[in-house]
Coordinates of N, CA and C and ligand atoms in Angstrom, one line a residue:
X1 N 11.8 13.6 -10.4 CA 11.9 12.2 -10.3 C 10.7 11.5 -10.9
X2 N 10.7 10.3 -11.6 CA 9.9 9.7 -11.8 C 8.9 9.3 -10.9
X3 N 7.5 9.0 -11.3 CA 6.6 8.2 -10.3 C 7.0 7.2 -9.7
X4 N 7.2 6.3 -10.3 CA 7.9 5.7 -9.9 C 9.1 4.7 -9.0
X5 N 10.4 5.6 -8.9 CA 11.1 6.2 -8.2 C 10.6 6.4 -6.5
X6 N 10.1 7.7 -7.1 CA 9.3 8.7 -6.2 C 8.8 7.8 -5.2
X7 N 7.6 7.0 -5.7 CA 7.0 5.9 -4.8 C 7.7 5.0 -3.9
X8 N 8.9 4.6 -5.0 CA 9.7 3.1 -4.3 C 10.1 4.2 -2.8
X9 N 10.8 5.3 -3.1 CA 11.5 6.2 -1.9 C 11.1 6.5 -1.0
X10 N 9.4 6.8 -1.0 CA 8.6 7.0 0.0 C 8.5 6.3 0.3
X11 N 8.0 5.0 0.2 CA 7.7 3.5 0.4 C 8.9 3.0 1.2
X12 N 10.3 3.3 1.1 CA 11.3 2.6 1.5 C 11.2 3.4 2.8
X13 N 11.3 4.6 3.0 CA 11.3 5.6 3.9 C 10.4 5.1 5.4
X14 N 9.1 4.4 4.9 CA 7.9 4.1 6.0 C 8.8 2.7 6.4
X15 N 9.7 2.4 5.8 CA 9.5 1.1 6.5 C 10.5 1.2 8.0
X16 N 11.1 2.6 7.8 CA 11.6 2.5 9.4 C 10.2 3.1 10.5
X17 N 9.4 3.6 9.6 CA 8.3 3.5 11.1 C 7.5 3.0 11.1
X18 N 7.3 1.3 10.6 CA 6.7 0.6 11.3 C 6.4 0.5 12.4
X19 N 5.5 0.0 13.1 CA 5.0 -0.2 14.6 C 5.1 -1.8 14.3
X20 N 5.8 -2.7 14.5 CA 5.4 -4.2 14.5 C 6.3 -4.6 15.7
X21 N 5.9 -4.0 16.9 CA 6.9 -5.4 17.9 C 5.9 -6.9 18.4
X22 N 5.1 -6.7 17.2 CA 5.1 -8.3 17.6 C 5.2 -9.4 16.3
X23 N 5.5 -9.3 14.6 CA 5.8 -9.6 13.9 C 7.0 -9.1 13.5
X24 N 7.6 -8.2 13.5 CA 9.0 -7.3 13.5 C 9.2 -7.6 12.2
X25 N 8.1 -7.8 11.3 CA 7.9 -7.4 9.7 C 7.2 -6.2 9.2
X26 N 8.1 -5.4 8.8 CA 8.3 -3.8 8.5 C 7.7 -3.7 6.9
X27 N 6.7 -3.3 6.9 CA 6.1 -2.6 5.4 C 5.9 -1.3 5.3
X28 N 6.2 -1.3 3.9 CA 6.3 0.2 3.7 C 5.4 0.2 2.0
X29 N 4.6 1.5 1.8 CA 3.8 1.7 1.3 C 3.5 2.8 0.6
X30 N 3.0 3.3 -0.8 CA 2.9 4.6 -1.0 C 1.8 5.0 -2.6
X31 N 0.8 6.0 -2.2 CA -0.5 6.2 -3.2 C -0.3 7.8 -3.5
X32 N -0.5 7.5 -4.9 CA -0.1 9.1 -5.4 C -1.8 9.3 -5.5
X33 N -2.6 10.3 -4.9 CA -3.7 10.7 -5.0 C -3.6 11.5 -6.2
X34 N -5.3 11.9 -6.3 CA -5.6 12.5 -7.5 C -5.1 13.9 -8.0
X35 N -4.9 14.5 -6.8 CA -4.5 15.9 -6.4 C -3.0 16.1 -7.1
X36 N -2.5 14.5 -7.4 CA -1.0 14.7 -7.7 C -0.1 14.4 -6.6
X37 N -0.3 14.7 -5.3 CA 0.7 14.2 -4.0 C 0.9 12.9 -3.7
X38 N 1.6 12.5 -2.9 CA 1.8 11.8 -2.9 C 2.3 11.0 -1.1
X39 N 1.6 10.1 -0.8 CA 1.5 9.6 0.4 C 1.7 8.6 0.8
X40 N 2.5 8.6 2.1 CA 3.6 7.0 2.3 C 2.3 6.2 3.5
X41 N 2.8 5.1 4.1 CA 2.1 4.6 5.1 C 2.7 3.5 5.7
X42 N 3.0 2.8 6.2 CA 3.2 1.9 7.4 C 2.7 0.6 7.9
X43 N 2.9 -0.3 8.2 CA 2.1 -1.3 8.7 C 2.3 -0.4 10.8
X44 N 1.0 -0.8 11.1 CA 0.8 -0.6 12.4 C 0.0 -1.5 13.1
X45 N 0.9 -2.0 14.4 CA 0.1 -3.8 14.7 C -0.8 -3.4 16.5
X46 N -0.7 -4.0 16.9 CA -2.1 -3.8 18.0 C -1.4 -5.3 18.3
X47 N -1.7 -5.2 20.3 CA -1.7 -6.2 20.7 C -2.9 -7.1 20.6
X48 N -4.0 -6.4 20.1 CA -5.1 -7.1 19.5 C -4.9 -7.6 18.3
X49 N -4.2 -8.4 17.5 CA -3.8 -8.9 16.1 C -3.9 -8.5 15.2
X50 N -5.4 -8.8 15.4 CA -6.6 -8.4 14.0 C -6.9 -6.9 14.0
X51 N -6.3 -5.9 15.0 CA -6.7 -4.8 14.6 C -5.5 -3.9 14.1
X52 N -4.4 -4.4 13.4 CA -3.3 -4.5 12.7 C -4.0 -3.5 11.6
X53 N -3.2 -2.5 11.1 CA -3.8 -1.5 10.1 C -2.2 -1.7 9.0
X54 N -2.5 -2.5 7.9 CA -1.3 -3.0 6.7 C -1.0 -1.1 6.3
X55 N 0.1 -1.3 6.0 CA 1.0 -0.1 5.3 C 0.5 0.3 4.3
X56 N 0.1 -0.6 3.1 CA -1.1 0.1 2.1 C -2.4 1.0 2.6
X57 N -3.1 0.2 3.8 CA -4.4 0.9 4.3 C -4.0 2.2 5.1
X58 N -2.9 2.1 5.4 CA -2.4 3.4 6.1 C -1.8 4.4 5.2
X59 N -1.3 4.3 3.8 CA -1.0 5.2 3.1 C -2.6 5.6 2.3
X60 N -3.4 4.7 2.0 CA -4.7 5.6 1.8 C -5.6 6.1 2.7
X61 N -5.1 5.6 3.9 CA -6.3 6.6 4.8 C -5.6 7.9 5.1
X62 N -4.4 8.2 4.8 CA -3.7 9.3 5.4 C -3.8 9.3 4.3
X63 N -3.6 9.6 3.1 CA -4.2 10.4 2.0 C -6.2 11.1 2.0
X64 N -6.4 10.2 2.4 CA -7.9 10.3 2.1 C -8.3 11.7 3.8
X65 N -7.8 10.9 4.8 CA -7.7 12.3 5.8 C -7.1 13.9 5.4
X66 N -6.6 13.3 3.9 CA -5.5 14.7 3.8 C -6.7 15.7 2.6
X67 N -7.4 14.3 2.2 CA -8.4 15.5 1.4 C -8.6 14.9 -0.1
X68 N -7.6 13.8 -0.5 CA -8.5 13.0 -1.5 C -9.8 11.7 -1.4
X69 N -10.1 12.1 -2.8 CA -11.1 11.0 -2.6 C -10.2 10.3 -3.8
X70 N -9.8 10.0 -4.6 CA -9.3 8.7 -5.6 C -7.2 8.8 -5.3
X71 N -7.2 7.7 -6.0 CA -5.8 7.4 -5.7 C -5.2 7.0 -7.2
X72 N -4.3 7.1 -7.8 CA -4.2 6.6 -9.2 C -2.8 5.7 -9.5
X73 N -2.1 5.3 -8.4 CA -1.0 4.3 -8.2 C -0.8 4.1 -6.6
X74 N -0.5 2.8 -6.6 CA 0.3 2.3 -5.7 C 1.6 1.3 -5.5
X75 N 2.1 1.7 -4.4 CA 3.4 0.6 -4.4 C 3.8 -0.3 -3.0
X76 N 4.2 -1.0 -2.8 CA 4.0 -1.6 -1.9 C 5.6 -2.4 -1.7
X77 N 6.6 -2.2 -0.4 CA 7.6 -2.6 -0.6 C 8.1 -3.4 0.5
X78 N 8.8 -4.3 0.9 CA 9.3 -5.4 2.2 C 10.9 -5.1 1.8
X79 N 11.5 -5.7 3.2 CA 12.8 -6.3 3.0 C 12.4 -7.8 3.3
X80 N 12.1 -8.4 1.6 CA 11.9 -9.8 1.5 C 12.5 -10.0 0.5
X81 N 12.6 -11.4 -0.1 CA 13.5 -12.4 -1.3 C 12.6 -11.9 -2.5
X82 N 11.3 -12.2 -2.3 CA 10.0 -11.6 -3.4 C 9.4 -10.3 -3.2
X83 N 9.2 -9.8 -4.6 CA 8.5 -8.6 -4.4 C 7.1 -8.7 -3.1
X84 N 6.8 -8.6 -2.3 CA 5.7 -8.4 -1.6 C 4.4 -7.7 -2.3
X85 N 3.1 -8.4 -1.7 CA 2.4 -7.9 -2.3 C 0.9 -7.9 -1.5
X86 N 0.0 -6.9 -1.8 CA -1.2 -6.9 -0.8 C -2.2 -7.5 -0.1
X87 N -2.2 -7.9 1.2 CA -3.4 -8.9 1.5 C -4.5 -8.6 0.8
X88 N -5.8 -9.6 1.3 CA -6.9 -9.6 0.5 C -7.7 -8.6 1.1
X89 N -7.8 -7.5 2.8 CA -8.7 -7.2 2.9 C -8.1 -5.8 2.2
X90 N -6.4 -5.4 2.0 CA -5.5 -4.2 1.3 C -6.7 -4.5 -0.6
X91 N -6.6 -5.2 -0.4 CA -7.0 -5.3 -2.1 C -8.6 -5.1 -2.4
X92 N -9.5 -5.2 -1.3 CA -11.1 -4.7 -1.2 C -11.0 -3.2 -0.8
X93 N -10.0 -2.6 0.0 CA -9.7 -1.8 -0.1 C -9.5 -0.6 -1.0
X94 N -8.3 -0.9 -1.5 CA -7.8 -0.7 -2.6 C -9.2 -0.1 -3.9
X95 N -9.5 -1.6 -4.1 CA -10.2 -1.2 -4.8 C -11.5 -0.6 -4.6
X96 N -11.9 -0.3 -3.3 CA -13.0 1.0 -3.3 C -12.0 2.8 -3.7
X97 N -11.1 2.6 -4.0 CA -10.4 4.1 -4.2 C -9.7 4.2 -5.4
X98 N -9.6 3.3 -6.0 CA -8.7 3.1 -7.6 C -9.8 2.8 -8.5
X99 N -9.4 3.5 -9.6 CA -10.3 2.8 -10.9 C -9.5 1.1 -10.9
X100 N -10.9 0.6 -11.9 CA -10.0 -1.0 -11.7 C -8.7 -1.2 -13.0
X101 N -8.1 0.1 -13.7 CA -7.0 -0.3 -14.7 C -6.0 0.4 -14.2
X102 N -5.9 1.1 -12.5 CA -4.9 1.9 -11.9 C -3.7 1.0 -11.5
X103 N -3.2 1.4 -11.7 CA -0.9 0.6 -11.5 C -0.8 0.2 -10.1
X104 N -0.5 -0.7 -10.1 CA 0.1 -1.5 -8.4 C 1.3 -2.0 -9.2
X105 N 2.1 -1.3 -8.2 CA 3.9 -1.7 -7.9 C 3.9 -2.7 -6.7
X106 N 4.3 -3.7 -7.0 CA 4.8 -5.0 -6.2 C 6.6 -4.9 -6.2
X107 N 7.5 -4.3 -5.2 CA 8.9 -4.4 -5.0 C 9.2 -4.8 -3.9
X108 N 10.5 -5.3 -3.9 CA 11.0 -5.3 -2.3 C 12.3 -4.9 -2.5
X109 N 13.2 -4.5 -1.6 CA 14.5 -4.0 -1.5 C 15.4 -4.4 -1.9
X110 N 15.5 -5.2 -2.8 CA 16.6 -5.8 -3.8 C 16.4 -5.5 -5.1
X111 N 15.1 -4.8 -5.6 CA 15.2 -4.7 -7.2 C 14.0 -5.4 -7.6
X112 N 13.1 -6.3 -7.2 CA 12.2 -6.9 -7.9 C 11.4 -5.6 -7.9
X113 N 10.4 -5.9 -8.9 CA 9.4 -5.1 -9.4 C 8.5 -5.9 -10.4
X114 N 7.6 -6.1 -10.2 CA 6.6 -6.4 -10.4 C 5.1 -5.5 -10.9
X115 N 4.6 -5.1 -12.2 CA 3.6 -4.4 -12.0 C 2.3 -5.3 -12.6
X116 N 1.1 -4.8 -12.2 CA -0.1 -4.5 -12.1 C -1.0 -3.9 -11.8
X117 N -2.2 -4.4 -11.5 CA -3.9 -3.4 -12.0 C -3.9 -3.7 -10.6
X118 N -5.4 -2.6 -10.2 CA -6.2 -3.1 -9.3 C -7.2 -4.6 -9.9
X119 N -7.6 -4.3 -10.8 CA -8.4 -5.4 -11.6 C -7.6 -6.9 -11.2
X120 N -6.2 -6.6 -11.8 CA -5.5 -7.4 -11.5 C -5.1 -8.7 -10.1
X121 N -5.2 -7.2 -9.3 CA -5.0 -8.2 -8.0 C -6.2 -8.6 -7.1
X122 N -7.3 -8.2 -7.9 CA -8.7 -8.7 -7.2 C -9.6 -8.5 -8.2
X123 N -9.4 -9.7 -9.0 CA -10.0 -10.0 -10.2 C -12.3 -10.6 -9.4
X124 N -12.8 -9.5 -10.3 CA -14.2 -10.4 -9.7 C -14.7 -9.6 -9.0
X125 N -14.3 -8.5 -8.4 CA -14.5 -7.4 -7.4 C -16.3 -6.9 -7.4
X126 N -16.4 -6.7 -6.3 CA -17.6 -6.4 -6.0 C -18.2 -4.9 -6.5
X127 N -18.5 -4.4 -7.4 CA -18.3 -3.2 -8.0 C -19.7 -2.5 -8.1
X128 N -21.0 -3.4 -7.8 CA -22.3 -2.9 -7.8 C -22.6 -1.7 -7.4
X129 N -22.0 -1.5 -6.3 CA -22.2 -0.4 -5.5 C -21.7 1.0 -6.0
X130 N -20.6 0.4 -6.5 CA -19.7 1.7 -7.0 C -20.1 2.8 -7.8
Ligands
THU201 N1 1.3 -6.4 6.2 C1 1.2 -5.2 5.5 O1 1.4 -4.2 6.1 N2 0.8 -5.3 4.2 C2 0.6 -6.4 3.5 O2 0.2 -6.4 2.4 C3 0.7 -7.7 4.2 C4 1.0 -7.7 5.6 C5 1.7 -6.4 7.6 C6 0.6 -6.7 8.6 C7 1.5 -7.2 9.8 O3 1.9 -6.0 10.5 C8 2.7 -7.8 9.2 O4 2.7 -7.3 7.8 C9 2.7 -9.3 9.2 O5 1.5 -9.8 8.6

């Protein structure tokens, strides 16, 4: 199967285990690590709000628990009207584990698709450190 593909499937897959009973908006998520595998993730919410972990951050930290350190695509998927696409703290994120010319897939379950960079979606990035 294509990358691709591959991703959207994984990605579609997480969105039935969501944890959201208090937004009851289901994201689904998925990062092919360096290693070549490939890793889905979840949005998971907290009655504390803000301690909400988005479906992107949860497909790279269960990647990165599994033993990568870089990531080389991501995709990101809703059942919405528009492709969905990463908050800003998914996108500081993000970009501590992607080079900044790595693929972001923006879909949602009707067919949109949308691609881009990490550079892309957080243009300006804080990179001194890196
Ligand atoms: N959410 C994600 O999982 N990823 C995003 O990129 C945007 C928002 C989740 C967080 C929360 O559980 C719900 O969507 C509503 O904000």
């Amino acid at each position: 199967m294509a990358e691709l593909e591959e991703l959207l499937q994984v990605a579609t897959d997480m969105l039935d285990r969501a944890y959201t009973p208090y937004s009851h908006f289901h994201v689904g998520a998925a990062v092919v690590g360096a290693s070549g595998k490939i890793y889905g993730g979840c949005n998971i919410e907290n009655a504390s709000y803000g301690l909400t972990n988005c479906a992107e951050r949860t497909a790279i930290f269960s990647g990165i628990a599994a033993g990568e350190k870089k990531f080389t695509a991501l995709l990101v998927t809703g059942d919405t009207e528009q492709a969905i696409a990463p908050c800003g703290a998914c996108r500081q994120v993000i970009t501590e584990f992607f080079d900044q010319d790595a693929v972001i897939y923006l879909t949602n379950q009707k067919g949109a698709l949308a691609e881009t960079t990490v550079a892309g979606i957080l243009p300006g990035a804080f990179l001194a450190l890196k």
